[in-house]
PDB file of C-alpha atoms in Angstrom:
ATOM      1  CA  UNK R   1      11.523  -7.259  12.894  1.00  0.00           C
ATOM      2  CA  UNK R   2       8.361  -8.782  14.622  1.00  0.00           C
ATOM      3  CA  UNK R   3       5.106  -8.447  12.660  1.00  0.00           C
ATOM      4  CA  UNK R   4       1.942  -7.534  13.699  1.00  0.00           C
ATOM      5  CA  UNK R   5       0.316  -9.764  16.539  1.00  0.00           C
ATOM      6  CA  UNK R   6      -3.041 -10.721  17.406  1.00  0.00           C
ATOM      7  CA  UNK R   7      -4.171 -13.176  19.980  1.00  0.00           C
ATOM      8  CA  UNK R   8      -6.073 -15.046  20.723  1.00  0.00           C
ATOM      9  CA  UNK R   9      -6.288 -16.446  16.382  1.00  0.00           C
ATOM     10  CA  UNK R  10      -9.521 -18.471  16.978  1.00  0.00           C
ATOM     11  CA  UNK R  11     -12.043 -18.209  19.516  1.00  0.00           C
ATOM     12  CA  UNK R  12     -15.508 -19.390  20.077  1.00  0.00           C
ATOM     13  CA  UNK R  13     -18.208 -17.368  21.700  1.00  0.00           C
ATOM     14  CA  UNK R  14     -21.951 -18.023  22.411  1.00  0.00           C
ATOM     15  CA  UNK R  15     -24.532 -14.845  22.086  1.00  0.00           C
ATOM     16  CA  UNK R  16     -24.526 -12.633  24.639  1.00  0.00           C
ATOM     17  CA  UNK R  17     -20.998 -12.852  25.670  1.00  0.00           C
ATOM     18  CA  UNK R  18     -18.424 -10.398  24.971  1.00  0.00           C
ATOM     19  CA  UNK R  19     -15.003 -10.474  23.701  1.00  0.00           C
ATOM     20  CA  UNK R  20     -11.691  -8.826  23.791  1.00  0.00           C
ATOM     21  CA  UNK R  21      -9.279  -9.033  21.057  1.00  0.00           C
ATOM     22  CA  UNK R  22      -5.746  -7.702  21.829  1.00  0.00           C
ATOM     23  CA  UNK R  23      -3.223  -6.550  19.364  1.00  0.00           C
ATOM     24  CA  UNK R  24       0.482  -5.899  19.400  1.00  0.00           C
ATOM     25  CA  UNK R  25       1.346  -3.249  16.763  1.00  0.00           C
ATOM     26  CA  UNK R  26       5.197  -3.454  15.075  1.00  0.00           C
ATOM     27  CA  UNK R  27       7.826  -1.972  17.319  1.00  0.00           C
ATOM     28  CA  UNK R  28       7.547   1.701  16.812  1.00  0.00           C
ATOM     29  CA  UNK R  29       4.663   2.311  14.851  1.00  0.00           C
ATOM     30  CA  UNK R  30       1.808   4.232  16.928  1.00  0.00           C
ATOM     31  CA  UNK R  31      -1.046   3.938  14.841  1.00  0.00           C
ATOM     32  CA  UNK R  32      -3.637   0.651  15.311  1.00  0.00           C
ATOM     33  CA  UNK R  33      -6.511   0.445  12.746  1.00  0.00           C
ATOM     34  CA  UNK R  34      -9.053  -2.545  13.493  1.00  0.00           C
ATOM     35  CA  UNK R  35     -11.046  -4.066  10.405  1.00  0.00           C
ATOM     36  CA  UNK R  36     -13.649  -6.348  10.494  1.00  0.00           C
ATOM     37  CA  UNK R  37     -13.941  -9.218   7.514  1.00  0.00           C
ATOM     38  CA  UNK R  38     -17.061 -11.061   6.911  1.00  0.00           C
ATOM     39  CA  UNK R  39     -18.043 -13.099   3.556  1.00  0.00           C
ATOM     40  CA  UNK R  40     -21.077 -10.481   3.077  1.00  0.00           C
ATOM     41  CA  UNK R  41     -19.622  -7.653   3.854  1.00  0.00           C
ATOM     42  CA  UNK R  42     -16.053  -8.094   3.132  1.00  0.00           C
ATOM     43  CA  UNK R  43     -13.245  -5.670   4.736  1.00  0.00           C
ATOM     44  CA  UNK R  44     -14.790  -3.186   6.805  1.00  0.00           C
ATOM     45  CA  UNK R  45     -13.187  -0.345   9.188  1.00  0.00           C
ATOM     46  CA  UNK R  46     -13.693  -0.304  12.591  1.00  0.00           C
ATOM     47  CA  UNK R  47     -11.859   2.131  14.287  1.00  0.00           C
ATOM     48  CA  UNK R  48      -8.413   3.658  14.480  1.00  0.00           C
ATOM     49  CA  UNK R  49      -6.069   4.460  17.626  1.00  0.00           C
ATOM     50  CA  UNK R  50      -3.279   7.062  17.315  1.00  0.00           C
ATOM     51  CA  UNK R  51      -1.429   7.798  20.730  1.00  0.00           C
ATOM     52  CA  UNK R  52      -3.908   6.149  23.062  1.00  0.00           C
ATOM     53  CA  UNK R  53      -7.044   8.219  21.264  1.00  0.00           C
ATOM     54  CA  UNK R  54      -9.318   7.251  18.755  1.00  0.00           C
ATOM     55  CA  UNK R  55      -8.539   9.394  15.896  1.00  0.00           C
ATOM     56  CA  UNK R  56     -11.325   7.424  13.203  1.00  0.00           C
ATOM     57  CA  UNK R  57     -14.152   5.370  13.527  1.00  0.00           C
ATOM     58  CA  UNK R  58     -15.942   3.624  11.272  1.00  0.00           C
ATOM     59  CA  UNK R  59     -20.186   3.200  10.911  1.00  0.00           C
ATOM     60  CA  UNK R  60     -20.251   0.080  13.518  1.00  0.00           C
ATOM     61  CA  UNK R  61     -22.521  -0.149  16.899  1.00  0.00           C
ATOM     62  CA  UNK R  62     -21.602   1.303  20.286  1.00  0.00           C
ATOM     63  CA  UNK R  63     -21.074  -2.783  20.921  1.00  0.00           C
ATOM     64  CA  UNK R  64     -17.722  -2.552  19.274  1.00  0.00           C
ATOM     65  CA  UNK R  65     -15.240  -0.508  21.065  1.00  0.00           C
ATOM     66  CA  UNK R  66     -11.375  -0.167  21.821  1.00  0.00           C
ATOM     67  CA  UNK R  67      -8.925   0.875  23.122  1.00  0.00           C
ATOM     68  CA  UNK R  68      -4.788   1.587  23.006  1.00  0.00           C
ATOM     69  CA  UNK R  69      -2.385   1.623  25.931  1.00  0.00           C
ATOM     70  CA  UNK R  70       0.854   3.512  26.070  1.00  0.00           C
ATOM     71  CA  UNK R  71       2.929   0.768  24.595  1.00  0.00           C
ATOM     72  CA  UNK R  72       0.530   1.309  21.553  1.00  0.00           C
ATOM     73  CA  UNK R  73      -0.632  -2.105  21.851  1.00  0.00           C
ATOM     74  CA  UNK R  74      -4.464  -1.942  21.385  1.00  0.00           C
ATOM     75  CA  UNK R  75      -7.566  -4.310  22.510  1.00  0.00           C
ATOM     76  CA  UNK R  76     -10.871  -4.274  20.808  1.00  0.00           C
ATOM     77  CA  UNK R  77     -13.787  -5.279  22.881  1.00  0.00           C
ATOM     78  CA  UNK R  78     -17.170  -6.538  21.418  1.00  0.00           C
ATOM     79  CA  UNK R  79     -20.041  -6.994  23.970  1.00  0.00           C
ATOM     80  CA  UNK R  80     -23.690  -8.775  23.954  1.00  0.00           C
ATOM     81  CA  UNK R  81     -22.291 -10.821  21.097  1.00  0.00           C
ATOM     82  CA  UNK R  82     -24.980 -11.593  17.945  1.00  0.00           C
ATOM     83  CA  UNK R  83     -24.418 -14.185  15.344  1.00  0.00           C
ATOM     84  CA  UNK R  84     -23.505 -11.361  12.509  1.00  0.00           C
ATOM     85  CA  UNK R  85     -20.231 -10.775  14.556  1.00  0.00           C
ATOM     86  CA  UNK R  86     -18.881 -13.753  13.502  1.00  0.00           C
ATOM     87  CA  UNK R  87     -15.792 -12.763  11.459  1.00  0.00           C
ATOM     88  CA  UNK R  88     -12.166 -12.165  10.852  1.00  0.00           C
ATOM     89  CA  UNK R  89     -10.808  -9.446  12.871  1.00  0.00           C
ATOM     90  CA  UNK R  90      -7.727  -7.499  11.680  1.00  0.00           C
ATOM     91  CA  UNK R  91      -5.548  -5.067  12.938  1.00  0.00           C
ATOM     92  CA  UNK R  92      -2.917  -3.262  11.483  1.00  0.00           C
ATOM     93  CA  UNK R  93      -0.407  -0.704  12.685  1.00  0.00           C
ATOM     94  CA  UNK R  94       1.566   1.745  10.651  1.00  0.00           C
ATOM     95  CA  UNK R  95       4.135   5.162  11.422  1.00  0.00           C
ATOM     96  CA  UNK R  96       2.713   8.135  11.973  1.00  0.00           C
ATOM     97  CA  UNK R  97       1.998  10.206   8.717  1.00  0.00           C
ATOM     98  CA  UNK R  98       2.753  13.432   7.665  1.00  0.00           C
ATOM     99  CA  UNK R  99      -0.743  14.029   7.007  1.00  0.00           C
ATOM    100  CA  UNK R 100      -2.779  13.409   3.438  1.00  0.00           C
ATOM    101  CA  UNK R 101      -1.035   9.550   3.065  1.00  0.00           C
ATOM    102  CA  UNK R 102      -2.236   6.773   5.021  1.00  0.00           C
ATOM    103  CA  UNK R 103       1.012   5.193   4.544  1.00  0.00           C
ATOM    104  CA  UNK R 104       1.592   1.825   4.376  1.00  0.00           C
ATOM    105  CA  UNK R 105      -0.461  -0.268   6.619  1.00  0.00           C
ATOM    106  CA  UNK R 106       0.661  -3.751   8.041  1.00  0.00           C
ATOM    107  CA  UNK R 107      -1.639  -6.174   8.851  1.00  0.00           C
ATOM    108  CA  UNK R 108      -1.618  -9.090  11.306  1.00  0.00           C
ATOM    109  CA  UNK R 109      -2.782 -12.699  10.633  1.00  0.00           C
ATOM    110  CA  UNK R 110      -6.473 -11.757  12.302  1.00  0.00           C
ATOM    111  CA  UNK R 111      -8.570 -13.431  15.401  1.00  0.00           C
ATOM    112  CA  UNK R 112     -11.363 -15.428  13.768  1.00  0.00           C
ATOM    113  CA  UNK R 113     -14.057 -15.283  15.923  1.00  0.00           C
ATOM    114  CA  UNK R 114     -16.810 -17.346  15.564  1.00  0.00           C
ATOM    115  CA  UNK R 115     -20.398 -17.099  17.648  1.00  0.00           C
ATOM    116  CA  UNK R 116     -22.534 -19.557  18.748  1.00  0.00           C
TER     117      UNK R 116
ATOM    118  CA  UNK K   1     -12.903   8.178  -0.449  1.00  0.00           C
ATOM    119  CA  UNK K   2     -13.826   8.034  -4.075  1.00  0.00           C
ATOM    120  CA  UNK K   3     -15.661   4.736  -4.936  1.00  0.00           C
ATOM    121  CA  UNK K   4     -13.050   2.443  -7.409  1.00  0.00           C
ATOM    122  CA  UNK K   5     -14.042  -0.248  -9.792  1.00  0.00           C
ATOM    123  CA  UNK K   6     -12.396  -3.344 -10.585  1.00  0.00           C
ATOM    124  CA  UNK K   7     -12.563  -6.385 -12.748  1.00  0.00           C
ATOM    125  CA  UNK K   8     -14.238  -9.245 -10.213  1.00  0.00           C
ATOM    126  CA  UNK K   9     -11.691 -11.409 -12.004  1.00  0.00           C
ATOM    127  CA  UNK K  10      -8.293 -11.775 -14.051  1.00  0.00           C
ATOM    128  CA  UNK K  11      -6.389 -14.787 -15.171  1.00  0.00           C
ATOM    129  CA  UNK K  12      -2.542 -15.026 -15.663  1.00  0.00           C
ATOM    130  CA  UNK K  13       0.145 -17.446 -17.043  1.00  0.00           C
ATOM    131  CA  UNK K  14       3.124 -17.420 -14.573  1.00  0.00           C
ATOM    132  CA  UNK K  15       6.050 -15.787 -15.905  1.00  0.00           C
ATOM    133  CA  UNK K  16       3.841 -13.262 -17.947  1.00  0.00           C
ATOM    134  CA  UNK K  17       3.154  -9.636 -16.287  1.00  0.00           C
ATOM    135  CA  UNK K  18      -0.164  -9.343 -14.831  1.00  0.00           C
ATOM    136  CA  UNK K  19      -2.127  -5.971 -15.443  1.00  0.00           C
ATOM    137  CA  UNK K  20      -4.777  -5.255 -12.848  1.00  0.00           C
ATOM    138  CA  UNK K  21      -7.081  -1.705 -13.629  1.00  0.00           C
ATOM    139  CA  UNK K  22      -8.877   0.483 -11.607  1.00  0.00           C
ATOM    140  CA  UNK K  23     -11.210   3.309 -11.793  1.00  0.00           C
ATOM    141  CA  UNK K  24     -11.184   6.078  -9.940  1.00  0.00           C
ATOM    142  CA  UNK K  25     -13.043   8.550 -11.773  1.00  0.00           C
ATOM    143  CA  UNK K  26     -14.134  10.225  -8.487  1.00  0.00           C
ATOM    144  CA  UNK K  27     -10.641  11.125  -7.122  1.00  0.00           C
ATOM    145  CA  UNK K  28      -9.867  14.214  -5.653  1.00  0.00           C
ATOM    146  CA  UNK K  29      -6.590  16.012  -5.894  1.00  0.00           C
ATOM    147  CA  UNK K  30      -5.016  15.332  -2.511  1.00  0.00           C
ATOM    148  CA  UNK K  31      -6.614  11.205  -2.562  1.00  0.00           C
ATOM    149  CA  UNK K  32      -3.612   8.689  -2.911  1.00  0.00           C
ATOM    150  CA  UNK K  33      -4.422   5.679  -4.641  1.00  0.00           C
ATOM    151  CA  UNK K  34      -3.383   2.342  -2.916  1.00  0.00           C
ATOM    152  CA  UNK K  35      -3.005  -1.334  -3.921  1.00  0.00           C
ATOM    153  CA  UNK K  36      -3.243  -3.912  -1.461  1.00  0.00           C
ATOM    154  CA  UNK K  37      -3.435  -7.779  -1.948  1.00  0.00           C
ATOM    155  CA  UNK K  38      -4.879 -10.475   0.198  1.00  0.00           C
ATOM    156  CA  UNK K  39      -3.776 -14.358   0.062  1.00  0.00           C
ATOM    157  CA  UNK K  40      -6.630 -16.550   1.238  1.00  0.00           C
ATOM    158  CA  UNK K  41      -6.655 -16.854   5.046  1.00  0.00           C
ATOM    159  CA  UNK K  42      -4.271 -14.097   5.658  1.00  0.00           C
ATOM    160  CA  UNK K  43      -4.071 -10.547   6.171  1.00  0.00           C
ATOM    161  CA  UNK K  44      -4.139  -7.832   3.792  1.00  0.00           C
ATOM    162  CA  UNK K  45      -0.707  -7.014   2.436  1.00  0.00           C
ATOM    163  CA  UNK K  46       0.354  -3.904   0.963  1.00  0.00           C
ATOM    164  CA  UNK K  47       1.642  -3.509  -2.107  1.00  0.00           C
ATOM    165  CA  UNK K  48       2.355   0.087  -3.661  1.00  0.00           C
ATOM    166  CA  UNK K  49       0.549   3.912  -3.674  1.00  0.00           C
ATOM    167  CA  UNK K  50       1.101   6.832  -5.410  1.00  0.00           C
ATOM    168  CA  UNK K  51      -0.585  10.410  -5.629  1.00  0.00           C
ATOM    169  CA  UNK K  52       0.499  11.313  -9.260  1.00  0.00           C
ATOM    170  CA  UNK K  53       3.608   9.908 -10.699  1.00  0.00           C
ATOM    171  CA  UNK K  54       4.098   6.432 -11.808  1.00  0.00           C
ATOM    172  CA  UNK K  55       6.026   4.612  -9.138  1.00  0.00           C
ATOM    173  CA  UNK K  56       7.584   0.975  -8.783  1.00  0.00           C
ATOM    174  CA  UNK K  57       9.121  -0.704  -6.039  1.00  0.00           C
ATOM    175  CA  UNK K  58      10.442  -4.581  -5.612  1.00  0.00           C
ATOM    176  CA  UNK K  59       6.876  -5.463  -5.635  1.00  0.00           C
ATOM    177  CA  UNK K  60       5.290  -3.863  -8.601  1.00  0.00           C
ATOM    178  CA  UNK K  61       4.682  -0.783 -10.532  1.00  0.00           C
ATOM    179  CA  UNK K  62       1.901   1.575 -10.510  1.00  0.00           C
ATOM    180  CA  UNK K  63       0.727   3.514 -13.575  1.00  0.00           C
ATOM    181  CA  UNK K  64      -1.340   6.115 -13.169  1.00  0.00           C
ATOM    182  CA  UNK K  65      -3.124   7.712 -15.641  1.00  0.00           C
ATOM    183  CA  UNK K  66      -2.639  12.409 -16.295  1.00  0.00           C
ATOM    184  CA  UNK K  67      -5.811  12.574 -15.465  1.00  0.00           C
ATOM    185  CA  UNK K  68      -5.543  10.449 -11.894  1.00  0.00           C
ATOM    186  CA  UNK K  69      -9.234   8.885 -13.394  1.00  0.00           C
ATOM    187  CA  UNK K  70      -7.741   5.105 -13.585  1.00  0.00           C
ATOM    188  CA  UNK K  71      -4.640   3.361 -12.904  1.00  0.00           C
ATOM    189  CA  UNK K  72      -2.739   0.129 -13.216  1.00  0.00           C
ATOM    190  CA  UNK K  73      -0.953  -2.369 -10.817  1.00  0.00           C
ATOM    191  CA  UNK K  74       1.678  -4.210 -12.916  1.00  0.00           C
ATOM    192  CA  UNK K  75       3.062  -7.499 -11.474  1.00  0.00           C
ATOM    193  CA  UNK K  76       5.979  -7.580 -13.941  1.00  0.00           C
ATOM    194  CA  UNK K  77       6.780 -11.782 -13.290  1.00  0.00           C
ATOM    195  CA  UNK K  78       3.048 -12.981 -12.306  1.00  0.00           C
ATOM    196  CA  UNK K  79       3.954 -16.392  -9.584  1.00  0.00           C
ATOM    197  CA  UNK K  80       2.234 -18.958  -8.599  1.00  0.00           C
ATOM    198  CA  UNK K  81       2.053 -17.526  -5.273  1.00  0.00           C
ATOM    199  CA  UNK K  82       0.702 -14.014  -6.743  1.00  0.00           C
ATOM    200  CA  UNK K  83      -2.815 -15.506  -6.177  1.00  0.00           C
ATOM    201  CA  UNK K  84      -4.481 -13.601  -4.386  1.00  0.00           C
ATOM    202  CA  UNK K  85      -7.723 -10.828  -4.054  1.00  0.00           C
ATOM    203  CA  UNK K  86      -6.186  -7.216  -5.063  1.00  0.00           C
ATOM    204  CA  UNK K  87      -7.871  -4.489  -3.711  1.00  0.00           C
ATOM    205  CA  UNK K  88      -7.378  -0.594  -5.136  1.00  0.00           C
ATOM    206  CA  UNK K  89      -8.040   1.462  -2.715  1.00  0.00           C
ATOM    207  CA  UNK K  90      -8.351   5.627  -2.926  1.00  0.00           C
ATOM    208  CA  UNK K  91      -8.053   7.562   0.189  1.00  0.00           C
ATOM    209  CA  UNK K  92      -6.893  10.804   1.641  1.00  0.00           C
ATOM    210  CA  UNK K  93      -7.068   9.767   5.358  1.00  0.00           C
ATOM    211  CA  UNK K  94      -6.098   6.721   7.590  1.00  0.00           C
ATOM    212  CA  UNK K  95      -8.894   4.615   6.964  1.00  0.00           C
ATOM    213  CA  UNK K  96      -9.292   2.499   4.055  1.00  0.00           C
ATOM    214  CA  UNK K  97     -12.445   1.709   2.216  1.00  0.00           C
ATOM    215  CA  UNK K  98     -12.529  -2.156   0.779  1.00  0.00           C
ATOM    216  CA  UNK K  99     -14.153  -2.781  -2.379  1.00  0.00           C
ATOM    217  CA  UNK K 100     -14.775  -6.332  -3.585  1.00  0.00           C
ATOM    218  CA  UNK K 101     -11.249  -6.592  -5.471  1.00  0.00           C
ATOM    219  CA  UNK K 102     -10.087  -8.493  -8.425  1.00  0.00           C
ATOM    220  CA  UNK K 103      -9.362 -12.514  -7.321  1.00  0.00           C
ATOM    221  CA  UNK K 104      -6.088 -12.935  -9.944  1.00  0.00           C
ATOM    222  CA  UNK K 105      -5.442 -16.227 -10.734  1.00  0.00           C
ATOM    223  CA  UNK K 106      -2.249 -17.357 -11.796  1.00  0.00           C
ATOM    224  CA  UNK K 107      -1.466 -20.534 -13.619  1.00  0.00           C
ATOM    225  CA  UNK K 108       1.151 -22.685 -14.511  1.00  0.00           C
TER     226      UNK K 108
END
């Protein structure tokens, strides 16, 4: 069974650019939950995609958004790129939950995006 | 999500079990408490929840305490490749809240 898979894994962006991340969730799970990962900050959510709608988003600016498509792969999209959004980006995907369990979340490898 | 402490750090001979706490005084009733682990580089990986029993699984075994206020990730055959960042994580929702974790170091 194919993990989770994000691409591109490394990128390099100047300031001011923006920057789409894509991520293709394990065959049959529906739910996509981005986290950021910086050295000062450490794991931090992002927002979370349940049958193409955002169902959770975390405290980040209107700079960061996403997306999911049908297929429940997702893209995450960061515009007018600043220095600070140099980081490790994670998604993970998991089954849909019954309700008061997160369940188990699986994690890809991360893009690590670095700005210039 | 109730806030959880951890040790920054834990050492571990290989072969021995490794015991990682947690506190959770803060946990509400319907909060699960999770234990994920991170290898340098790669994603987080998950290891084990529970809401109130003690569970195990081929991974590791999760004590948690009557009162839900603490609990314990037991790695009952600590490896060289068990070195890693463990994060304990309590949540009733899909989002998880990262603390700093414990780094557990395992040595020959």
């Amino acid at each position: 069974k194919a993990g989770v898979t994000q691409t591109p894994r490394y990128l390099i962006k100047t300031r001011g650019q923006q920057v789409t991340l894509s991520c293709s969730p394990i065959s049959g799970h529906r739910s996509v939950s981005w986290y950021q990962q910086t050295p000062g900050q450490g794991l931090q959510f992002l927002f979370e995609y349940f049958s193409e709608t955002q169902r959770n988003k975390g405290n980040f600016p209107g700079r960061f958004s996403g997306r999911q498509f049908s297929n429940s792969r997702s893209e995450m999209n960061v515009s007018t790129l600043e220095l600070g959004d140099s980081a490790l980006y994670l998604c993970a995907s998991s089954l849909p939950t019954s309700g008061s369990s997160t369940g188990e979340l699986f994690f890809g490898e991360g893009s690590r995006l670095t700005v210039l | 999500d109730a806030k959880t402490t951890q040790p920054t750090s834990m050492d571990c001979a290989e072969g021995r079990a490794a015991n990682l706490p947690c506190n959770h005084s803060t946990i509400s009733g319907n909060e699960y408490v999770y234990w994920y682990r991170q290898i340098h580089s790669q994603g987080p990986q998950y290891i084990i929840h529970g809401l109130k029993n003690n569970e195990t699984n081929e991974m590791a075994s999760l004590i948690i305490t009557e009162d839900r206020k603490s609990s314990t990730l037991i790695l009952p055959h600590a490896t060289l490749r068990d070195t890693a960042v463990y994060y304990c994580i309590v949540t009733s929702g899909s989002r998880l809240t990262f603390g700093e974790g414990t780094q557990l170091t395992v040595n020959p």
